[in-house]
Amino acid sequence: MNVPNMLTMSRFVLIPFFVVLYLNDQTIAALCILLLAGFTDFLDGYIARRSGQVTATGSMLDPLADKLMMLAVILVLLMKSVLPLAAFIAMAFRELVMIIGSAIYHFRGFKTVPANLIGKATTVIYYVAITLMFFEGPGGVAVLWCGIVLSFVASVIYFMKFKTLNRVS
């Protein structure tokens, strides 16, 4: 297992720590765990591309780790009544569709589409919104809705690129 894949795997390990800390009102520690997960996401991709260590395993596990972390975040925010139910449903629906769709396509041998700039921007917006919501800052939910809309735009773009890539193959 290479370093980028180990960093990706570390994000799976961080999920329960985040959940336990947040649910026990250790907000700052939970946020630190979340930001650490975000940093490892950036770092694993950077190292993999820079050193030529991009693998099929990493390409599948990296977005899965991201989506599972995001599902954990929105679930605990919902449980603590910080996140509106409608936002939870929209985000959970999109994340679950992406996880299930990616798994089905991967195991059927289809080529996957790498993250695009809109998807990366969505992630940054989500982190800003979540940070604001953690500290009950103004505008957190509004920023989150911007991220949700952008995530659906990114999903449409991924789907169109996926169709094009796999039609040509």
CSV table of N, CA and C in Angstrom, one decimal:
chain,number,residue,atom,x,y,z
A,1,MET,N,0.9,-1.2,0.0
A,1,MET,CA,0.0,0.0,0.0
A,1,MET,C,0.9,1.2,0.0
A,2,ASN,N,0.6,2.2,-0.9
A,2,ASN,CA,1.4,3.4,-1.0
A,2,ASN,C,1.0,4.5,0.0
A,3,VAL,N,1.7,5.5,0.1
A,3,VAL,CA,1.4,6.6,1.0
A,3,VAL,C,0.1,7.3,0.7
A,4,PRO,N,-0.2,7.6,-0.5
A,4,PRO,CA,-1.6,8.2,-0.8
A,4,PRO,C,-2.7,7.3,-0.3
A,5,ASN,N,-2.6,6.0,-0.5
A,5,ASN,CA,-3.7,5.1,-0.1
A,5,ASN,C,-3.8,5.0,1.4
A,6,MET,N,-2.6,5.1,2.1
A,6,MET,CA,-2.6,5.1,3.5
A,6,MET,C,-3.3,6.3,4.1
A,7,LEU,N,-3.0,7.5,3.4
A,7,LEU,CA,-3.7,8.7,3.9
A,7,LEU,C,-5.2,8.6,3.7
A,8,THR,N,-5.6,8.0,2.5
A,8,THR,CA,-7.0,7.8,2.3
A,8,THR,C,-7.6,6.9,3.4
A,9,MET,N,-7.0,5.8,3.7
A,9,MET,CA,-7.5,4.9,4.7
A,9,MET,C,-7.6,5.6,6.1
A,10,SER,N,-6.7,6.5,6.3
A,10,SER,CA,-6.7,7.2,7.6
A,10,SER,C,-8.0,8.0,7.8
A,11,ARG,N,-8.6,8.5,6.6
A,11,ARG,CA,-9.9,9.2,6.7
A,11,ARG,C,-11.0,8.3,7.2
A,12,PHE,N,-11.0,7.0,6.8
A,12,PHE,CA,-12.0,6.1,7.3
A,12,PHE,C,-11.9,5.9,8.8
A,13,VAL,N,-10.7,5.9,9.3
A,13,VAL,CA,-10.4,5.8,10.7
A,13,VAL,C,-10.9,7.0,11.5
A,14,LEU,N,-10.7,8.2,10.9
A,14,LEU,CA,-11.1,9.4,11.5
A,14,LEU,C,-12.6,9.6,11.7
A,15,ILE,N,-13.4,9.0,10.9
A,15,ILE,CA,-14.8,9.2,10.9
A,15,ILE,C,-15.4,8.9,12.3
A,16,PRO,N,-15.2,7.7,12.9
A,16,PRO,CA,-15.8,7.5,14.3
A,16,PRO,C,-15.3,8.5,15.3
A,17,PHE,N,-14.0,8.9,15.2
A,17,PHE,CA,-13.5,9.8,16.2
A,17,PHE,C,-14.2,11.2,16.1
A,18,PHE,N,-14.4,11.6,14.8
A,18,PHE,CA,-15.2,12.8,14.6
A,18,PHE,C,-16.6,12.7,15.2
A,19,VAL,N,-17.3,11.6,15.0
A,19,VAL,CA,-18.6,11.5,15.4
A,19,VAL,C,-18.7,11.5,17.0
A,20,VAL,N,-17.8,10.7,17.6
A,20,VAL,CA,-17.8,10.6,19.1
A,20,VAL,C,-17.5,12.0,19.7
A,21,LEU,N,-16.5,12.7,19.1
A,21,LEU,CA,-16.2,14.0,19.7
A,21,LEU,C,-17.3,15.0,19.5
A,22,TYR,N,-17.9,15.1,18.3
A,22,TYR,CA,-18.9,16.0,18.1
A,22,TYR,C,-20.2,15.7,19.0
A,23,LEU,N,-20.6,14.5,19.0
A,23,LEU,CA,-21.7,14.1,19.8
A,23,LEU,C,-21.5,14.3,21.3
A,24,ASN,N,-20.3,14.4,21.8
A,24,ASN,CA,-19.9,14.6,23.2
A,24,ASN,C,-19.6,16.1,23.4
A,25,ASP,N,-20.0,17.0,22.5
A,25,ASP,CA,-19.8,18.4,22.6
A,25,ASP,C,-18.4,18.9,22.7
A,26,GLN,N,-17.5,18.1,22.0
A,26,GLN,CA,-16.1,18.5,21.8
A,26,GLN,C,-16.0,19.1,20.4
A,27,THR,N,-16.7,20.2,20.2
A,27,THR,CA,-16.8,20.8,18.9
A,27,THR,C,-15.5,21.1,18.3
A,28,ILE,N,-14.6,21.8,19.0
A,28,ILE,CA,-13.3,22.2,18.4
A,28,ILE,C,-12.5,21.0,18.1
A,29,ALA,N,-12.4,20.0,18.9
A,29,ALA,CA,-11.7,18.7,18.6
A,29,ALA,C,-12.3,18.0,17.4
A,30,ALA,N,-13.6,18.0,17.3
A,30,ALA,CA,-14.3,17.4,16.2
A,30,ALA,C,-13.9,18.1,14.9
A,31,LEU,N,-14.0,19.5,15.0
A,31,LEU,CA,-13.6,20.3,13.8
A,31,LEU,C,-12.2,20.0,13.4
A,32,CYS,N,-11.3,19.9,14.4
A,32,CYS,CA,-9.9,19.6,14.0
A,32,CYS,C,-9.8,18.3,13.3
A,33,ILE,N,-10.5,17.3,13.7
A,33,ILE,CA,-10.5,16.0,13.1
A,33,ILE,C,-11.0,16.1,11.6
A,34,LEU,N,-12.1,16.9,11.5
A,34,LEU,CA,-12.7,17.1,10.1
A,34,LEU,C,-11.7,17.8,9.2
A,35,LEU,N,-11.0,18.9,9.8
A,35,LEU,CA,-10.0,19.6,9.0
A,35,LEU,C,-8.8,18.7,8.7
A,36,LEU,N,-8.4,17.9,9.6
A,36,LEU,CA,-7.3,16.9,9.3
A,36,LEU,C,-7.7,16.0,8.2
A,37,ALA,N,-9.0,15.5,8.2
A,37,ALA,CA,-9.5,14.7,7.1
A,37,ALA,C,-9.4,15.4,5.8
A,38,GLY,N,-9.8,16.7,5.8
A,38,GLY,CA,-9.8,17.5,4.6
A,38,GLY,C,-8.3,17.7,4.1
A,39,PHE,N,-7.4,17.9,5.0
A,39,PHE,CA,-6.0,18.0,4.7
A,39,PHE,C,-5.5,16.7,4.1
A,40,THR,N,-5.8,15.6,4.7
A,40,THR,CA,-5.3,14.3,4.1
A,40,THR,C,-5.9,14.1,2.7
A,41,ASP,N,-7.1,14.5,2.5
A,41,ASP,CA,-7.7,14.4,1.2
A,41,ASP,C,-6.9,15.2,0.1
A,42,PHE,N,-6.6,16.4,0.5
A,42,PHE,CA,-5.7,17.2,-0.4
A,42,PHE,C,-4.4,16.6,-0.6
A,43,LEU,N,-3.7,16.1,0.5
A,43,LEU,CA,-2.4,15.6,0.5
A,43,LEU,C,-2.3,14.3,-0.3
A,44,ASP,N,-3.2,13.4,-0.1
A,44,ASP,CA,-3.1,12.1,-0.8
A,44,ASP,C,-3.2,12.3,-2.3
A,45,GLY,N,-4.1,13.2,-2.8
A,45,GLY,CA,-4.2,13.5,-4.2
A,45,GLY,C,-3.0,14.1,-4.7
A,46,TYR,N,-2.4,15.1,-4.0
A,46,TYR,CA,-1.2,15.8,-4.4
A,46,TYR,C,-0.1,14.8,-4.5
A,47,ILE,N,0.1,14.0,-3.5
A,47,ILE,CA,1.3,13.0,-3.5
A,47,ILE,C,1.1,12.0,-4.7
A,48,ALA,N,-0.1,11.5,-4.8
A,48,ALA,CA,-0.4,10.5,-5.8
A,48,ALA,C,-0.1,11.0,-7.2
A,49,ARG,N,-0.6,12.2,-7.5
A,49,ARG,CA,-0.3,12.8,-8.9
A,49,ARG,C,1.1,13.1,-9.1
A,50,ARG,N,1.7,13.7,-8.0
A,50,ARG,CA,3.1,14.2,-8.1
A,50,ARG,C,4.1,13.1,-8.3
A,51,SER,N,3.8,12.0,-7.6
A,51,SER,CA,4.8,10.9,-7.6
A,51,SER,C,4.4,9.7,-8.5
A,52,GLY,N,3.3,9.9,-9.3
A,52,GLY,CA,2.9,8.8,-10.2
A,52,GLY,C,2.3,7.6,-9.4
A,53,GLN,N,1.7,7.8,-8.3
A,53,GLN,CA,1.2,6.7,-7.5
A,53,GLN,C,-0.3,6.6,-7.5
A,54,VAL,N,-0.9,7.1,-8.6
A,54,VAL,CA,-2.4,7.0,-8.7
A,54,VAL,C,-2.7,5.5,-9.0
A,55,THR,N,-3.6,5.0,-8.2
A,55,THR,CA,-4.0,3.6,-8.3
A,55,THR,C,-5.5,3.5,-8.5
A,56,ALA,N,-5.9,2.3,-9.0
A,56,ALA,CA,-7.4,2.1,-9.2
A,56,ALA,C,-8.0,2.0,-7.8
A,57,THR,N,-7.3,1.4,-6.8
A,57,THR,CA,-7.8,1.3,-5.4
A,57,THR,C,-8.0,2.7,-4.9
A,58,GLY,N,-7.0,3.5,-5.0
A,58,GLY,CA,-7.1,4.9,-4.5
A,58,GLY,C,-8.2,5.7,-5.2
A,59,SER,N,-8.3,5.5,-6.5
A,59,SER,CA,-9.3,6.2,-7.2
A,59,SER,C,-10.7,5.9,-6.7
A,60,MET,N,-10.9,4.7,-6.2
A,60,MET,CA,-12.2,4.2,-5.7
A,60,MET,C,-12.4,4.6,-4.3
A,61,LEU,N,-11.3,4.4,-3.4
A,61,LEU,CA,-11.5,4.6,-2.0
A,61,LEU,C,-11.5,6.1,-1.6
A,62,ASP,N,-10.7,6.9,-2.4
A,62,ASP,CA,-10.7,8.4,-2.0
A,62,ASP,C,-12.0,9.0,-2.0
A,63,PRO,N,-12.8,9.0,-3.1
A,63,PRO,CA,-14.1,9.6,-3.0
A,63,PRO,C,-15.1,8.9,-2.0
A,64,LEU,N,-14.9,7.6,-1.8
A,64,LEU,CA,-15.7,6.9,-0.8
A,64,LEU,C,-15.5,7.4,0.6
A,65,ALA,N,-14.2,7.6,0.9
A,65,ALA,CA,-13.8,8.2,2.2
A,65,ALA,C,-14.4,9.6,2.4
A,66,ASP,N,-14.3,10.4,1.3
A,66,ASP,CA,-14.9,11.8,1.4
A,66,ASP,C,-16.4,11.7,1.6
A,67,LYS,N,-17.1,10.9,0.9
A,67,LYS,CA,-18.5,10.9,1.0
A,67,LYS,C,-19.0,10.3,2.3
A,68,LEU,N,-18.3,9.3,2.8
A,68,LEU,CA,-18.7,8.7,4.1
A,68,LEU,C,-18.4,9.7,5.2
A,69,MET,N,-17.3,10.5,5.1
A,69,MET,CA,-17.1,11.5,6.1
A,69,MET,C,-18.2,12.6,6.1
A,70,MET,N,-18.5,13.0,4.9
A,70,MET,CA,-19.6,14.0,4.7
A,70,MET,C,-20.9,13.5,5.2
A,71,LEU,N,-21.2,12.2,5.0
A,71,LEU,CA,-22.5,11.7,5.5
A,71,LEU,C,-22.4,11.7,7.1
A,72,ALA,N,-21.3,11.4,7.6
A,72,ALA,CA,-21.2,11.4,9.1
A,72,ALA,C,-21.4,12.8,9.6
A,73,VAL,N,-20.8,13.8,9.0
A,73,VAL,CA,-20.9,15.2,9.4
A,73,VAL,C,-22.3,15.6,9.3
A,74,ILE,N,-23.0,15.4,8.2
A,74,ILE,CA,-24.4,15.9,8.1
A,74,ILE,C,-25.3,15.2,9.0
A,75,LEU,N,-25.0,13.9,9.3
A,75,LEU,CA,-25.9,13.1,10.2
A,75,LEU,C,-25.8,13.7,11.6
A,76,VAL,N,-24.6,14.0,12.1
A,76,VAL,CA,-24.4,14.5,13.5
A,76,VAL,C,-25.0,15.9,13.6
A,77,LEU,N,-24.8,16.7,12.5
A,77,LEU,CA,-25.4,18.1,12.5
A,77,LEU,C,-26.9,18.0,12.5
A,78,LEU,N,-27.5,17.0,11.9
A,78,LEU,CA,-28.9,16.9,11.9
A,78,LEU,C,-29.3,16.4,13.3
A,79,MET,N,-28.6,15.5,13.9
A,79,MET,CA,-28.9,15.0,15.3
A,79,MET,C,-28.9,16.1,16.3
A,80,LYS,N,-28.0,17.1,16.1
A,80,LYS,CA,-27.8,18.2,17.0
A,80,LYS,C,-28.7,19.4,16.6
A,81,SER,N,-29.6,19.2,15.6
A,81,SER,CA,-30.5,20.2,15.1
A,81,SER,C,-29.8,21.5,14.6
A,82,VAL,N,-28.6,21.3,14.1
A,82,VAL,CA,-27.9,22.4,13.5
A,82,VAL,C,-28.2,22.5,12.0
A,83,LEU,N,-28.5,21.3,11.4
A,83,LEU,CA,-28.7,21.2,9.9
A,83,LEU,C,-30.2,21.0,9.7
A,84,PRO,N,-30.8,21.8,8.8
A,84,PRO,CA,-32.2,21.6,8.4
A,84,PRO,C,-32.4,20.2,7.8
A,85,LEU,N,-33.5,19.6,8.0
A,85,LEU,CA,-33.8,18.3,7.5
A,85,LEU,C,-33.7,18.3,6.0
A,86,ALA,N,-34.2,19.3,5.3
A,86,ALA,CA,-34.2,19.4,3.8
A,86,ALA,C,-32.8,19.4,3.3
A,87,ALA,N,-31.9,20.1,4.0
A,87,ALA,CA,-30.5,20.1,3.5
A,87,ALA,C,-29.9,18.7,3.7
A,88,PHE,N,-30.2,18.1,4.9
A,88,PHE,CA,-29.7,16.7,5.1
A,88,PHE,C,-30.2,15.8,4.0
A,89,ILE,N,-31.5,15.8,3.7
A,89,ILE,CA,-32.0,14.9,2.7
A,89,ILE,C,-31.3,15.1,1.3
A,90,ALA,N,-31.2,16.4,0.9
A,90,ALA,CA,-30.6,16.7,-0.4
A,90,ALA,C,-29.1,16.2,-0.4
A,91,MET,N,-28.4,16.5,0.7
A,91,MET,CA,-27.0,16.1,0.7
A,91,MET,C,-26.8,14.5,0.8
A,92,ALA,N,-27.6,13.9,1.6
A,92,ALA,CA,-27.5,12.5,1.8
A,92,ALA,C,-27.9,11.8,0.5
A,93,PHE,N,-29.0,12.2,-0.1
A,93,PHE,CA,-29.4,11.7,-1.4
A,93,PHE,C,-28.3,11.7,-2.4
A,94,ARG,N,-27.7,12.9,-2.6
A,94,ARG,CA,-26.6,13.0,-3.6
A,94,ARG,C,-25.4,12.2,-3.2
A,95,GLU,N,-25.0,12.2,-2.0
A,95,GLU,CA,-23.8,11.4,-1.6
A,95,GLU,C,-24.1,9.9,-1.8
A,96,LEU,N,-25.3,9.4,-1.4
A,96,LEU,CA,-25.6,8.0,-1.5
A,96,LEU,C,-25.7,7.6,-3.0
A,97,VAL,N,-26.3,8.4,-3.8
A,97,VAL,CA,-26.4,8.1,-5.2
A,97,VAL,C,-25.0,8.0,-5.8
A,98,MET,N,-24.1,8.9,-5.5
A,98,MET,CA,-22.7,8.9,-6.0
A,98,MET,C,-22.0,7.7,-5.5
A,99,ILE,N,-22.1,7.3,-4.3
A,99,ILE,CA,-21.4,6.1,-3.7
A,99,ILE,C,-21.9,4.9,-4.5
A,100,ILE,N,-23.2,4.7,-4.5
A,100,ILE,CA,-23.8,3.5,-5.1
A,100,ILE,C,-23.5,3.5,-6.6
A,101,GLY,N,-23.7,4.6,-7.3
A,101,GLY,CA,-23.4,4.7,-8.7
A,101,GLY,C,-22.0,4.4,-9.0
A,102,SER,N,-21.1,4.9,-8.3
A,102,SER,CA,-19.6,4.7,-8.5
A,102,SER,C,-19.3,3.2,-8.3
A,103,ALA,N,-19.8,2.6,-7.3
A,103,ALA,CA,-19.6,1.2,-7.0
A,103,ALA,C,-20.1,0.3,-8.1
A,104,ILE,N,-21.3,0.6,-8.5
A,104,ILE,CA,-21.9,-0.2,-9.6
A,104,ILE,C,-21.0,-0.1,-10.9
A,105,TYR,N,-20.7,1.1,-11.3
A,105,TYR,CA,-19.9,1.4,-12.5
A,105,TYR,C,-18.5,0.8,-12.4
A,106,HIS,N,-17.9,0.9,-11.2
A,106,HIS,CA,-16.6,0.4,-11.0
A,106,HIS,C,-16.6,-1.1,-11.2
A,107,PHE,N,-17.5,-1.8,-10.5
A,107,PHE,CA,-17.5,-3.3,-10.6
A,107,PHE,C,-18.0,-3.8,-11.9
A,108,ARG,N,-18.6,-3.0,-12.7
A,108,ARG,CA,-19.0,-3.4,-14.1
A,108,ARG,C,-17.9,-3.0,-15.1
A,109,GLY,N,-16.8,-2.5,-14.6
A,109,GLY,CA,-15.6,-2.2,-15.4
A,109,GLY,C,-15.6,-0.9,-16.2
A,110,PHE,N,-16.5,0.0,-15.8
A,110,PHE,CA,-16.6,1.3,-16.5
A,110,PHE,C,-15.4,2.1,-16.0
A,111,LYS,N,-15.0,3.1,-16.8
A,111,LYS,CA,-14.0,4.0,-16.4
A,111,LYS,C,-14.7,5.1,-15.6
A,112,THR,N,-14.0,5.6,-14.5
A,112,THR,CA,-14.5,6.6,-13.7
A,112,THR,C,-14.0,8.0,-14.1
A,113,VAL,N,-14.7,9.0,-13.7
A,113,VAL,CA,-14.3,10.4,-14.1
A,113,VAL,C,-13.6,11.0,-12.8
A,114,PRO,N,-12.5,11.6,-13.0
A,114,PRO,CA,-11.8,12.2,-11.9
A,114,PRO,C,-12.6,13.5,-11.4
A,115,ALA,N,-12.3,13.9,-10.2
A,115,ALA,CA,-12.9,15.1,-9.7
A,115,ALA,C,-12.6,16.3,-10.6
A,116,ASN,N,-13.6,17.2,-10.7
A,116,ASN,CA,-13.4,18.4,-11.5
A,116,ASN,C,-13.4,19.6,-10.6
A,117,LEU,N,-13.1,20.7,-11.2
A,117,LEU,CA,-13.0,22.0,-10.4
A,117,LEU,C,-14.3,22.3,-9.6
A,118,ILE,N,-15.4,22.1,-10.2
A,118,ILE,CA,-16.7,22.4,-9.5
A,118,ILE,C,-16.8,21.5,-8.3
A,119,GLY,N,-16.5,20.2,-8.5
A,119,GLY,CA,-16.6,19.3,-7.3
A,119,GLY,C,-15.6,19.7,-6.2
A,120,LYS,N,-14.4,20.2,-6.6
A,120,LYS,CA,-13.5,20.6,-5.5
A,120,LYS,C,-14.0,21.9,-4.9
A,121,ALA,N,-14.6,22.8,-5.7
A,121,ALA,CA,-15.1,24.0,-5.1
A,121,ALA,C,-16.3,23.7,-4.2
A,122,THR,N,-17.1,22.7,-4.5
A,122,THR,CA,-18.2,22.3,-3.6
A,122,THR,C,-17.6,21.9,-2.3
A,123,THR,N,-16.5,21.1,-2.3
A,123,THR,CA,-16.0,20.6,-1.1
A,123,THR,C,-15.5,21.8,-0.2
A,124,VAL,N,-14.9,22.8,-0.8
A,124,VAL,CA,-14.4,23.9,0.0
A,124,VAL,C,-15.6,24.7,0.6
A,125,ILE,N,-16.6,24.9,-0.2
A,125,ILE,CA,-17.8,25.5,0.3
A,125,ILE,C,-18.5,24.8,1.4
A,126,TYR,N,-18.5,23.4,1.3
A,126,TYR,CA,-19.0,22.6,2.4
A,126,TYR,C,-18.2,22.8,3.7
A,127,TYR,N,-16.9,22.8,3.5
A,127,TYR,CA,-16.1,23.0,4.7
A,127,TYR,C,-16.3,24.4,5.4
A,128,VAL,N,-16.4,25.4,4.5
A,128,VAL,CA,-16.7,26.7,5.1
A,128,VAL,C,-18.1,26.7,5.8
A,129,ALA,N,-19.1,26.2,5.1
A,129,ALA,CA,-20.4,26.1,5.7
A,129,ALA,C,-20.4,25.4,7.0
A,130,ILE,N,-19.8,24.2,7.0
A,130,ILE,CA,-19.8,23.4,8.2
A,130,ILE,C,-19.0,24.1,9.4
A,131,THR,N,-18.0,24.7,9.1
A,131,THR,CA,-17.2,25.5,10.1
A,131,THR,C,-18.1,26.6,10.7
A,132,LEU,N,-18.8,27.3,9.8
A,132,LEU,CA,-19.8,28.3,10.3
A,132,LEU,C,-20.9,27.7,11.2
A,133,MET,N,-21.4,26.6,10.7
A,133,MET,CA,-22.5,25.9,11.5
A,133,MET,C,-21.9,25.4,12.8
A,134,PHE,N,-20.7,24.9,12.9
A,134,PHE,CA,-20.2,24.4,14.1
A,134,PHE,C,-20.1,25.4,15.2
A,135,PHE,N,-19.8,26.7,14.7
A,135,PHE,CA,-19.7,27.8,15.7
A,135,PHE,C,-20.9,28.7,15.7
A,136,GLU,N,-22.0,28.2,15.1
A,136,GLU,CA,-23.3,29.0,15.0
A,136,GLU,C,-23.0,30.3,14.4
A,137,GLY,N,-22.1,30.4,13.4
A,137,GLY,CA,-21.9,31.7,12.7
A,137,GLY,C,-23.0,32.0,11.7
A,138,PRO,N,-23.1,33.3,11.5
A,138,PRO,CA,-24.2,33.7,10.6
A,138,PRO,C,-23.9,33.2,9.1
A,139,GLY,N,-25.0,32.8,8.5
A,139,GLY,CA,-24.9,32.4,7.1
A,139,GLY,C,-24.4,31.0,6.8
A,140,GLY,N,-24.2,30.2,7.8
A,140,GLY,CA,-23.7,28.8,7.6
A,140,GLY,C,-24.6,28.0,6.7
A,141,VAL,N,-25.9,28.1,7.0
A,141,VAL,CA,-26.9,27.3,6.3
A,141,VAL,C,-27.0,27.8,4.9
A,142,ALA,N,-27.0,29.1,4.7
A,142,ALA,CA,-27.1,29.7,3.3
A,142,ALA,C,-25.9,29.3,2.5
A,143,VAL,N,-24.7,29.3,3.1
A,143,VAL,CA,-23.5,28.9,2.4
A,143,VAL,C,-23.6,27.4,2.0
A,144,LEU,N,-24.2,26.6,3.0
A,144,LEU,CA,-24.4,25.2,2.7
A,144,LEU,C,-25.3,25.0,1.5
A,145,TRP,N,-26.4,25.7,1.4
A,145,TRP,CA,-27.3,25.6,0.3
A,145,TRP,C,-26.6,25.9,-1.0
A,146,CYS,N,-25.7,26.9,-1.0
A,146,CYS,CA,-24.9,27.2,-2.2
A,146,CYS,C,-24.1,25.9,-2.6
A,147,GLY,N,-23.5,25.3,-1.6
A,147,GLY,CA,-22.7,24.1,-1.9
A,147,GLY,C,-23.5,23.0,-2.4
A,148,ILE,N,-24.7,22.8,-1.8
A,148,ILE,CA,-25.6,21.8,-2.3
A,148,ILE,C,-26.0,22.0,-3.7
A,149,VAL,N,-26.4,23.2,-4.1
A,149,VAL,CA,-26.7,23.4,-5.5
A,149,VAL,C,-25.5,23.2,-6.4
A,150,LEU,N,-24.4,23.6,-6.0
A,150,LEU,CA,-23.2,23.4,-6.8
A,150,LEU,C,-22.8,21.9,-6.9
A,151,SER,N,-23.1,21.1,-5.8
A,151,SER,CA,-22.8,19.7,-5.9
A,151,SER,C,-23.7,19.0,-6.9
A,152,PHE,N,-25.0,19.4,-7.0
A,152,PHE,CA,-25.8,18.8,-8.0
A,152,PHE,C,-25.4,19.2,-9.5
A,153,VAL,N,-24.9,20.5,-9.6
A,153,VAL,CA,-24.3,20.9,-10.9
A,153,VAL,C,-23.1,20.0,-11.2
A,154,ALA,N,-22.2,19.8,-10.3
A,154,ALA,CA,-21.1,18.9,-10.5
A,154,ALA,C,-21.5,17.5,-10.8
A,155,SER,N,-22.5,17.0,-10.2
A,155,SER,CA,-23.0,15.7,-10.5
A,155,SER,C,-23.5,15.5,-11.9
A,156,VAL,N,-24.2,16.5,-12.4
A,156,VAL,CA,-24.6,16.5,-13.8
A,156,VAL,C,-23.4,16.5,-14.7
A,157,ILE,N,-22.4,17.3,-14.4
A,157,ILE,CA,-21.2,17.4,-15.3
A,157,ILE,C,-20.5,16.0,-15.2
A,158,TYR,N,-20.4,15.4,-14.0
A,158,TYR,CA,-19.7,14.1,-13.9
A,158,TYR,C,-20.5,13.1,-14.7
A,159,PHE,N,-21.8,13.1,-14.7
A,159,PHE,CA,-22.6,12.1,-15.4
A,159,PHE,C,-22.4,12.3,-16.9
A,160,MET,N,-22.4,13.5,-17.4
A,160,MET,CA,-22.2,13.8,-18.8
A,160,MET,C,-20.8,13.3,-19.3
A,161,LYS,N,-19.8,13.6,-18.5
A,161,LYS,CA,-18.4,13.2,-18.8
A,161,LYS,C,-18.3,11.7,-18.7
A,162,PHE,N,-18.9,11.1,-17.8
A,162,PHE,CA,-18.9,9.6,-17.6
A,162,PHE,C,-19.5,9.0,-18.9
A,163,LYS,N,-20.7,9.5,-19.3
A,163,LYS,CA,-21.3,8.9,-20.5
A,163,LYS,C,-20.4,9.1,-21.7
A,164,THR,N,-19.8,10.2,-21.9
A,164,THR,CA,-18.9,10.4,-23.0
A,164,THR,C,-17.7,9.5,-22.9
A,165,LEU,N,-17.0,9.4,-21.8
A,165,LEU,CA,-15.9,8.6,-21.6
A,165,LEU,C,-16.1,7.1,-21.9
A,166,ASN,N,-17.3,6.6,-21.4
A,166,ASN,CA,-17.6,5.2,-21.6
A,166,ASN,C,-18.2,4.9,-22.9
A,167,ARG,N,-18.7,5.9,-23.6
A,167,ARG,CA,-19.3,5.6,-24.9
A,167,ARG,C,-18.1,5.4,-25.9
A,168,VAL,N,-17.1,6.2,-25.7
A,168,VAL,CA,-15.9,6.2,-26.6
A,168,VAL,C,-15.1,4.9,-26.4
A,169,SER,N,-15.1,4.4,-25.2
A,169,SER,CA,-14.3,3.2,-24.9
A,169,SER,C,-14.8,2.0,-25.6
